[in-house]
Every structure is written in C-alpha cells, then in structure tokens.
CSV table of C-alpha atoms and ligand atoms in Angstrom, one decimal:
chain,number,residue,atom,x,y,z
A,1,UNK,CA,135.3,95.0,103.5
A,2,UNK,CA,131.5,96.2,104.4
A,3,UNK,CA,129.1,93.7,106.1
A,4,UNK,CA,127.1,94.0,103.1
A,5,UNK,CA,126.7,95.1,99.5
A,6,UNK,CA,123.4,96.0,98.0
A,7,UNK,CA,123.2,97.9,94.8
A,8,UNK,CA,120.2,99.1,92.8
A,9,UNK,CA,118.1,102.2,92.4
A,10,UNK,CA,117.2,104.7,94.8
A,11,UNK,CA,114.1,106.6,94.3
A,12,UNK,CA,112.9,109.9,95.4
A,13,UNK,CA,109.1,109.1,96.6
A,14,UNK,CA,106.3,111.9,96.7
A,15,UNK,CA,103.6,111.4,99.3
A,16,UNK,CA,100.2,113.0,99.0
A,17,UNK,CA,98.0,113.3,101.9
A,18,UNK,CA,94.9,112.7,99.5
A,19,UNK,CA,94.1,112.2,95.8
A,20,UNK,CA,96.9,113.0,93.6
A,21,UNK,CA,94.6,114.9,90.9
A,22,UNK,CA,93.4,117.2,93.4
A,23,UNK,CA,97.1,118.3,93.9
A,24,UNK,CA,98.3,119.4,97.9
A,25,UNK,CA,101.2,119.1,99.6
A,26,UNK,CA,103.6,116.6,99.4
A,27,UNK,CA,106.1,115.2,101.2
A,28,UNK,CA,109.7,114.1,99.5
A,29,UNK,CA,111.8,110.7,100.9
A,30,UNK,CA,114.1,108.5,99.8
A,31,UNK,CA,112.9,105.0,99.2
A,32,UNK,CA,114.4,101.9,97.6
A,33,UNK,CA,114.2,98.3,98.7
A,34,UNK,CA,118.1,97.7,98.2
A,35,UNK,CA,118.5,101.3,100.3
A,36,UNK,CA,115.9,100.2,103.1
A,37,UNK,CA,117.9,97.2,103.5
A,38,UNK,CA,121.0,99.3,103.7
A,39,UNK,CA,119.6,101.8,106.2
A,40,UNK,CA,118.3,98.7,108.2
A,41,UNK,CA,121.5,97.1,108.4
A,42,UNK,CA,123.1,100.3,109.4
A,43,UNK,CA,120.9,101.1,112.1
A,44,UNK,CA,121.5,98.1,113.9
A,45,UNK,CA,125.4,99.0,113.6
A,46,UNK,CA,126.3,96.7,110.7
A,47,UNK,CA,128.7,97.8,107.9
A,48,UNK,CA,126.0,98.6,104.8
A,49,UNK,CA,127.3,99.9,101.6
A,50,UNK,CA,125.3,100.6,98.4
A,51,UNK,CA,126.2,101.0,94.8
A,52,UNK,CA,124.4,102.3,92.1
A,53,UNK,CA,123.8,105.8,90.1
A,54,UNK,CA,122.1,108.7,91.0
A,55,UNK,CA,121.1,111.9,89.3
A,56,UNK,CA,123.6,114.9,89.4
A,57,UNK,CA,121.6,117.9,91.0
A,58,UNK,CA,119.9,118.3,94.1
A,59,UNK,CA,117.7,115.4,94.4
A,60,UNK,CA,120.9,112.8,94.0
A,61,UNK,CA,122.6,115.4,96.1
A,62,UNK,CA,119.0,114.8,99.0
A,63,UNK,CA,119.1,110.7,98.1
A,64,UNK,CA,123.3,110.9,98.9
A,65,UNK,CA,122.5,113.0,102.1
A,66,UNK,CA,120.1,111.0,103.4
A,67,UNK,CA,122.0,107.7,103.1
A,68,UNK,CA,124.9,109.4,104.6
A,69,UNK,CA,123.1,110.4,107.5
A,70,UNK,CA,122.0,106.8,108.1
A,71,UNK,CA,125.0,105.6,108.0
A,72,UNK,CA,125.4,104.0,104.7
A,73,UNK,CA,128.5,103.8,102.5
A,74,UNK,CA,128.2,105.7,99.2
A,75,UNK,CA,131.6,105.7,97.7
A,76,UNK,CA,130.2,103.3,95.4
A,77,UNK,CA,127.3,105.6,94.4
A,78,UNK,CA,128.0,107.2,91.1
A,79,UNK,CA,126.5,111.3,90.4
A,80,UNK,CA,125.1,110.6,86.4
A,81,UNK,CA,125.4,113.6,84.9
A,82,UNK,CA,122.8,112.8,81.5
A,83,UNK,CA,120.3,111.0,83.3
A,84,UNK,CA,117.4,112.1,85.9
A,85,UNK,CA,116.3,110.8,89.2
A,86,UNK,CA,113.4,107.8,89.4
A,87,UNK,CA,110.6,109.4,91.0
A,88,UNK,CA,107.8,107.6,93.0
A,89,UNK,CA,104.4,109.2,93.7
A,90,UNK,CA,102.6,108.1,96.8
A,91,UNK,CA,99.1,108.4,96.2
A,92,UNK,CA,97.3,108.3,99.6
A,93,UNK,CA,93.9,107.9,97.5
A,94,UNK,CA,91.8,106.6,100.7
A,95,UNK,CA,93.1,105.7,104.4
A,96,UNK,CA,93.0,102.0,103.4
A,97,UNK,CA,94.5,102.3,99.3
A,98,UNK,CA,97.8,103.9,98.6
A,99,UNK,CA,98.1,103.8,94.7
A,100,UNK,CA,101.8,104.4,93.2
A,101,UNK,CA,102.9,106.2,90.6
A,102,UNK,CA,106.6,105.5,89.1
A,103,UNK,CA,108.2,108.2,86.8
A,104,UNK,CA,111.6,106.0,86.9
A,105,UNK,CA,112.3,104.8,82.9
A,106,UNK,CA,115.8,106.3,81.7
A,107,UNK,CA,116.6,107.3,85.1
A,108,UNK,CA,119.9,107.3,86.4
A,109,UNK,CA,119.4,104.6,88.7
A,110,UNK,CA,118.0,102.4,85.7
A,111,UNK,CA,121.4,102.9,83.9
A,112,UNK,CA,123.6,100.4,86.6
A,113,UNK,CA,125.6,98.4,84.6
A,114,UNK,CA,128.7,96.1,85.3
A,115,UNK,CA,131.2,98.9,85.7
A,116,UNK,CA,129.2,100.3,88.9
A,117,UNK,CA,129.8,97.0,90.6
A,118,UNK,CA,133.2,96.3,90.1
A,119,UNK,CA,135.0,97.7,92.4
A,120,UNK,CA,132.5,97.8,95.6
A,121,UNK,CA,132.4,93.8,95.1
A,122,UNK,CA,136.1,93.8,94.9
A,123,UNK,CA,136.3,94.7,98.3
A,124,UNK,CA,135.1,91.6,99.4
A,125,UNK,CA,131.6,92.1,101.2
A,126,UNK,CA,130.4,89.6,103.7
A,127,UNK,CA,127.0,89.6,102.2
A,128,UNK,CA,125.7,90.6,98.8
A,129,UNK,CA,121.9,91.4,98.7
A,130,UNK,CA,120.2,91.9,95.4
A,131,UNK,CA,116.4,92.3,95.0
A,132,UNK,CA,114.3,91.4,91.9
A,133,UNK,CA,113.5,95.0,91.2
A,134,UNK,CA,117.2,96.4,89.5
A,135,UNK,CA,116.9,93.6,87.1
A,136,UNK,CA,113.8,94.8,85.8
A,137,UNK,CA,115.1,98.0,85.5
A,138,UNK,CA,117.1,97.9,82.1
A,139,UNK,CA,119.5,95.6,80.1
A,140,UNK,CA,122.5,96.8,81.6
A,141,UNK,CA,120.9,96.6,84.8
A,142,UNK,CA,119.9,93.1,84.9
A,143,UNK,CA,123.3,92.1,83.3
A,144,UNK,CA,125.1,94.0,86.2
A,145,UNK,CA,123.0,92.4,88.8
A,146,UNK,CA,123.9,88.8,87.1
A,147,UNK,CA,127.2,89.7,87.1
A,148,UNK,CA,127.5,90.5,90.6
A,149,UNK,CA,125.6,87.4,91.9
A,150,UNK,CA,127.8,84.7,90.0
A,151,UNK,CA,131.0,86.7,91.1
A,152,UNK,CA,129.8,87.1,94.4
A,153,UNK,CA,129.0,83.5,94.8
A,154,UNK,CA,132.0,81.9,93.0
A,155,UNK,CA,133.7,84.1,95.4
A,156,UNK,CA,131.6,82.1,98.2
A,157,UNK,CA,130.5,85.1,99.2
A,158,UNK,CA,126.8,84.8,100.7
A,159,UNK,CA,124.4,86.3,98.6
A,160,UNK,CA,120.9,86.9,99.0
A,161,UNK,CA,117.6,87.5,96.8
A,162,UNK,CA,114.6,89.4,97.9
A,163,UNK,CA,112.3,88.7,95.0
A,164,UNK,CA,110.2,91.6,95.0
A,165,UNK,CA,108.2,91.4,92.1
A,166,UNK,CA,106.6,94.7,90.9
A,167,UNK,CA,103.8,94.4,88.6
A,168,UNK,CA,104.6,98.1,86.6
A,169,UNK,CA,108.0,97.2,86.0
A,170,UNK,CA,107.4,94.2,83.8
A,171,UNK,CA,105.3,91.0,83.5
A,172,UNK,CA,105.3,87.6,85.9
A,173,UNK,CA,106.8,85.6,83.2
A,174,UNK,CA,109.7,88.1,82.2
A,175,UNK,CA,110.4,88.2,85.8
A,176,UNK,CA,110.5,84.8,85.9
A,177,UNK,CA,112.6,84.6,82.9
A,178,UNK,CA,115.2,86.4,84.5
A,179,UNK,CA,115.0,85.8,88.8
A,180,UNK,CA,114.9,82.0,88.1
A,181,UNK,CA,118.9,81.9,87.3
A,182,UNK,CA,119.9,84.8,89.7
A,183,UNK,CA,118.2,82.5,92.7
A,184,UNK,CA,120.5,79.3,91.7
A,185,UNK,CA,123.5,81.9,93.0
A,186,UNK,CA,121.6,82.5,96.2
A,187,UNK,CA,121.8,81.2,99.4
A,188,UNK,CA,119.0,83.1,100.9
A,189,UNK,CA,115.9,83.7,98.9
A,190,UNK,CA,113.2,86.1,100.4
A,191,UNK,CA,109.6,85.8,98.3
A,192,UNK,CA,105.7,86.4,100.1
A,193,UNK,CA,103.7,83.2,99.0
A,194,UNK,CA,102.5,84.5,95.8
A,195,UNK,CA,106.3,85.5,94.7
A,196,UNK,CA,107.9,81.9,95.0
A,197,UNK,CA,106.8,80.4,91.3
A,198,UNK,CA,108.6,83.6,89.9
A,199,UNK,CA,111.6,81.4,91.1
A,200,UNK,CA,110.1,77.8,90.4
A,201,UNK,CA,107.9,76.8,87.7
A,202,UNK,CA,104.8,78.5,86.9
A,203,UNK,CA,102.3,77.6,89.3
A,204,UNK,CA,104.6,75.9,91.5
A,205,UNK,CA,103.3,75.3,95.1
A,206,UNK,CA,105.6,76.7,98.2
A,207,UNK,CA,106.4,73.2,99.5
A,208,UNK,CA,107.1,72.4,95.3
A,209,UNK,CA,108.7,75.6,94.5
A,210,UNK,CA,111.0,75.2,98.1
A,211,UNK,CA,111.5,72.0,97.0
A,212,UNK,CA,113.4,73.2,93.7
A,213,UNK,CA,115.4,75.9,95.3
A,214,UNK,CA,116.9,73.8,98.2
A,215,UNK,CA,117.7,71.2,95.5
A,216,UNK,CA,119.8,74.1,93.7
A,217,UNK,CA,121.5,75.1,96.6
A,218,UNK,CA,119.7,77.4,98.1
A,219,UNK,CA,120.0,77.4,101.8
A,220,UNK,CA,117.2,79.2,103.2
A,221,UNK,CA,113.8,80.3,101.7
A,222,UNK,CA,111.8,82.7,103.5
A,223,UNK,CA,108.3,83.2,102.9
A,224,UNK,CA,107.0,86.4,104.0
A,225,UNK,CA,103.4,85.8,105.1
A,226,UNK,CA,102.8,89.8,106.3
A,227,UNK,CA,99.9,89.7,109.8
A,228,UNK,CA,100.8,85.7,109.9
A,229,UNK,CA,104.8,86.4,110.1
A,230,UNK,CA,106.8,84.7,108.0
A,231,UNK,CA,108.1,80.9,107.4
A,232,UNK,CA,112.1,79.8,107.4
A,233,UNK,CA,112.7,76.5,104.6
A,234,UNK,CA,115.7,74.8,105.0
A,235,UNK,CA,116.9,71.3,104.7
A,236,UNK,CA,116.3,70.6,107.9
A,237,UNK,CA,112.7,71.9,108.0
A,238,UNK,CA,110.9,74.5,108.6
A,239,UNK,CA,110.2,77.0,111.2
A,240,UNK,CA,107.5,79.7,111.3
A,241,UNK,CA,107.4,82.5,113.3
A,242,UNK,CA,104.2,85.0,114.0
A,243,UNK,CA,104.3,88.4,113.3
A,244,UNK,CA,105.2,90.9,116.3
A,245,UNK,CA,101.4,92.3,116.9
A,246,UNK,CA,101.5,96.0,116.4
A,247,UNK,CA,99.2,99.0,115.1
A,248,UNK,CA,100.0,98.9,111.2
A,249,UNK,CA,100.4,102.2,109.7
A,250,UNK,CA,102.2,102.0,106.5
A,251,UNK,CA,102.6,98.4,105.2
A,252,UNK,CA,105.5,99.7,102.5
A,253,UNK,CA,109.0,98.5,103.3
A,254,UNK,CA,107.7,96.2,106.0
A,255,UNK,CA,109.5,93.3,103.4
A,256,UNK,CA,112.7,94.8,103.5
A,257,UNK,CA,113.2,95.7,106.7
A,258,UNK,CA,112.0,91.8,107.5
A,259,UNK,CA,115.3,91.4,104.8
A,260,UNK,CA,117.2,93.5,107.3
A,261,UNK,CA,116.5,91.8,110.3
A,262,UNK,CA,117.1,88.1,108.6
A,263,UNK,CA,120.1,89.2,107.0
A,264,UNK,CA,121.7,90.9,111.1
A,265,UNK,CA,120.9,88.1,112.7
A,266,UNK,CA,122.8,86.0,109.9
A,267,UNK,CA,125.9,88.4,110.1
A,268,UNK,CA,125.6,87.9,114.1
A,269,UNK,CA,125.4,84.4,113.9
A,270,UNK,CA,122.5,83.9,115.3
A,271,UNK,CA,120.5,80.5,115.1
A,272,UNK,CA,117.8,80.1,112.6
A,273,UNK,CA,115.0,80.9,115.2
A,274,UNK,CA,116.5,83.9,116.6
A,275,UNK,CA,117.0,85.5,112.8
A,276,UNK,CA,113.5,84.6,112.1
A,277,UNK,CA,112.7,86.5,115.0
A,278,UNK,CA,114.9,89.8,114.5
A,279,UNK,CA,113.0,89.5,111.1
A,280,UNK,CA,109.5,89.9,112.5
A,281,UNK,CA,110.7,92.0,115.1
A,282,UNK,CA,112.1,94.6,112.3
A,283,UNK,CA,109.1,93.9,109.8
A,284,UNK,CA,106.7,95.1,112.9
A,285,UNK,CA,108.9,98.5,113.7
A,286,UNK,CA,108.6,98.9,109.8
A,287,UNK,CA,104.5,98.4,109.6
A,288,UNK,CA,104.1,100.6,112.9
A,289,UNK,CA,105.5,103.8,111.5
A,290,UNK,CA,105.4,105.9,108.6
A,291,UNK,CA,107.6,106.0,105.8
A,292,UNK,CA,109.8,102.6,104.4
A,293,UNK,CA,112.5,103.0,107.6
A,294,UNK,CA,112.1,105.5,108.9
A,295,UNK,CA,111.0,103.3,112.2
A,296,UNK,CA,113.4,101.5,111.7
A,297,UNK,CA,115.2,100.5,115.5
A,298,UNK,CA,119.0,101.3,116.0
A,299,UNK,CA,120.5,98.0,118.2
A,300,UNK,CA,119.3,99.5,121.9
A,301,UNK,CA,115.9,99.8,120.5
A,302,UNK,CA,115.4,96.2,119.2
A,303,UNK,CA,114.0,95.1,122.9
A,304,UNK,CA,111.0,98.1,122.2
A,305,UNK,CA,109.0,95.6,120.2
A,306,UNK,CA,110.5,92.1,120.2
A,307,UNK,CA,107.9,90.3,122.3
A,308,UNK,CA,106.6,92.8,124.7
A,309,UNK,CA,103.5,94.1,125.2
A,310,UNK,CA,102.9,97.9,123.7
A,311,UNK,CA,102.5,100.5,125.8
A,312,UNK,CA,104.5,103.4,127.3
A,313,UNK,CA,108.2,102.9,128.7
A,314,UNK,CA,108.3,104.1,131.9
B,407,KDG,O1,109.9,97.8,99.2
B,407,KDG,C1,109.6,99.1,99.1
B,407,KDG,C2,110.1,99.6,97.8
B,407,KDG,O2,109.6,98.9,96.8
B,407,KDG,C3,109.9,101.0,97.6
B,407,KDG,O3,110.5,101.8,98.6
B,407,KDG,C4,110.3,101.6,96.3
B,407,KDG,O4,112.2,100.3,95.6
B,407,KDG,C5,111.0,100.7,95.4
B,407,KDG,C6,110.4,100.2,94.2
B,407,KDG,O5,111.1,100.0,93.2
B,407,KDG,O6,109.2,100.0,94.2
C-alpha cells in the first residue's frame, strides 16, 4: 500500500494579476488542499495517492497531468463524464487582498461518493488524510469521507483531519455539525486557533476545545498559528515551535504543506519536536513562493530553509 490516502476535490485555480472585472491574463493551476498535501508528501519521496473525480476533457486531463508529474498516484482518480471541473478564480485585487472566487457546485469533484473510496482504502494506506473541505462539498461527499474515516480507523489505520473551514462552502455551525464526529476517528487533528470550536463546542477555548479531543482519542492537535508557528497538544503537553522566518509571498497552501510536513515526519518516525519542525519548515517554503506547492522542497532541499539564515548558496 501507498504511505498515504487523501481523497477530495481538485480544483483548477485562475490567477489574475489585477482586478478580475477589468479582465487580463490569467494564469491556470491545479490547487486542492487534499492534492497539496499529496504533492507535498511526494516531493519529499513518500508514497501519496489521491482519490476522487475529475471532469472528462482537458482540464481533468491538465489536473491528471499535473499530479502525475509530481509524483502522485491517480489510479484512484475517476474521469466523470456528466459533470464539469470546480473552478477557482484568484483575484489578485491589491498586493495585500487576494479575493476568491469558486465556480465548483455540481462539479465532478463534488460528486465523491463511497464507491470512489473503496478500493484505494482497500489497499491498506499507512495514513489517511481527510480535510474539512470534501465534506462540505455534497451529500455523497460528506458520507464518503465518513465512511472512509471510520473504516480507516477501525482498520487502525492512522487518519488525520485538517479542518479547513471555508466560509463559501457552508456555515460554522453546519461545519460543525458534521467535522465534530469525523475528528472522534482522528488521531491527528490540524485547525488555526479560530478553527478548533468547529471540532469542540461552540466557543470553546484551545486549551477547552484540546481538552475534548485528547479525551476522545485524539492523539495530537495541532494549532496552526501562521508568523507565530504552530503549537503540538498531546497528552503529554505541549510543544510550540516558531515559524521558519522567510519573505511571505503567497500565504495560500502554507496550511497544507504545514500538513505535509507533520504528516513526513510522522511516516519517518520522527519525534514530536522534529515533525513540528518539518511542519514549519514546509509551511515557510510554501509562504515564500508562489502558487499552493509549487515551492514546495523535494528531501535534498529540506536543509534550504530549516533553520538557516537566507541568502545565496554558494
Ligand atoms: O488550502 C488551499 C486550498 O484551499 C486551495 O488550494 C483550494 O482546496 C481548495 C479549496 O477548496 O479552497
């Protein structure tokens, strides 16, 4: 089997260089939180497999390529041959404010259901990842992801939740609704500060909402503070590590590839410190380039930013 399993949807995004009424050039990639992960994973040499639908024409045909040529398994991504491809607009409306635009409902990534899963999860992953975002995709979608994560963990499989709440996909409280229940099959939950009482109760505190998710088994919480790094709960504690200084470019995907470092040191066996710090280490490469991960280091490169001081490599 893979190192890991991710499934959901994986977009087509549409950068503008300026304001999206005033039309321009833009610039087609494939994003996706699940597929950032993947491509993270990959780069660092790890097994990464993804599951899921995508559109049957030429942009399923560019998201299939792309994954491909990073690496990533796809004989668990289905073509759909009624349904389109999610789009995402990248509106680069001022140098600071990049607004986005989703044209994703009835897409073919939105139509996962259980059936899509089966068989990649029969091969018996290391590690399933599963983000917030698939459930709030559709029915089916949320069912297959539920499915997956009680399967995967009866199966004591390790399976992990990046919470990822997106406000134009639905509201805090149908998030919550739903993300509560997947976390108690977690044993690593991901959330920034202001995402952990989508997995708690509303309002819930970090030390209150940690509190509840260790209690239910969770393992590890990590709390994703962006320019202050991030903070690992466990039973044992907790451990903080700061962010990796570097010149921020492009904050999106900077979450995911923080996943992607977590989740390599975890299938490397490293310590909880060391994780924390491949974390940082692959949230800063993210942050200091354009694109979701596209900067993203293969295993040689890791050493370019973990800890040193920036400057040219002589
Ligand atoms: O984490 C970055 C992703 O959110 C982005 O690439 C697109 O998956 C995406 C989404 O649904 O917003």
């Amino acid at each position: 089997g893979v190192d890991l399993l991710t499934f959901g949807e994986v977009l087509v995004s549409l950068r503008s260089t300026g304001p999206l009424h005033l039309g321009g050039p833009l610039t087609m990639h494939m994003v996706g939180a699940e597929s950032n992960v993947a491509v993270g994973l990959s780069r660092l040499g790890h097994r990464a497999a993804l599951a899921g639908r995508v559109s049957d024409d030429e942009l399923g045909e560019f998201v299939l390529r792309e994954l491909r040529a990073e690496g990533v398994d796809t004989d668990g991504v289905r073509r759909d041959p009624d349904r389109p491809a999610g789009l995402m607009f990248l509106e680069r409306r001022t140098a600071d404010l990049t607004r986005v635009v989703y044209r994703r409902a009835g897409s073919a990534g939105s139509a996962l259901d259980v059936d899509d899963l089966r068989g990649p999860l029969a091969a018996g992953p290391r590690l399933v990842h599963l983000t917030g975002i698939t459930p709030a995709l559709s029915d089916s979608a949320r069912a297959a992801v539920t499915w997956a994560a009680r399967e995967a963990a009866s199966a004591g499989t390790t399976v992990s939740l990046d919470v990822n709440y997106r406000t134009r996909l639905w509201s805090r409280e149908a998030a919550r609704a739903a993300l509560t229940p997947l976390a108690g099959y977690a044993s690593v939950v991901v959330a920034s500060a202001d995402e952990l009482d989508l997995v708690a109760e509303p309002g819930a505190d970090e030390d209150t909402a940690v509190a509840g998710l260790l209690r239910r088994g969770v393992h590890t919480v990590l709390v994703k503070l962006g320019a202050d790094g991030a903070r690992a709960h466990t039973r044992d504690g907790v451990v903080h590590a700061a962010a990796v200084p570097v010149t921020a470019v492009d904050t999106v995907g900077a979450g995911d590839a923080f996943t992607a470092g977590y989740l390599s040191g975890h299938l490397d066996g490293l310590d909880l410190a060391d994780r924390l710090q491949r974390a940082v280490a692959l949230g800063a490469f993210a942050v200091a380039a354009h694109g979701d991960w596209e900067g993203l280091p293969r295993r040689d490169e890791l050493s370019l930013i973990t800890g040193s001081v920036a400057g040219t490599t002589l």
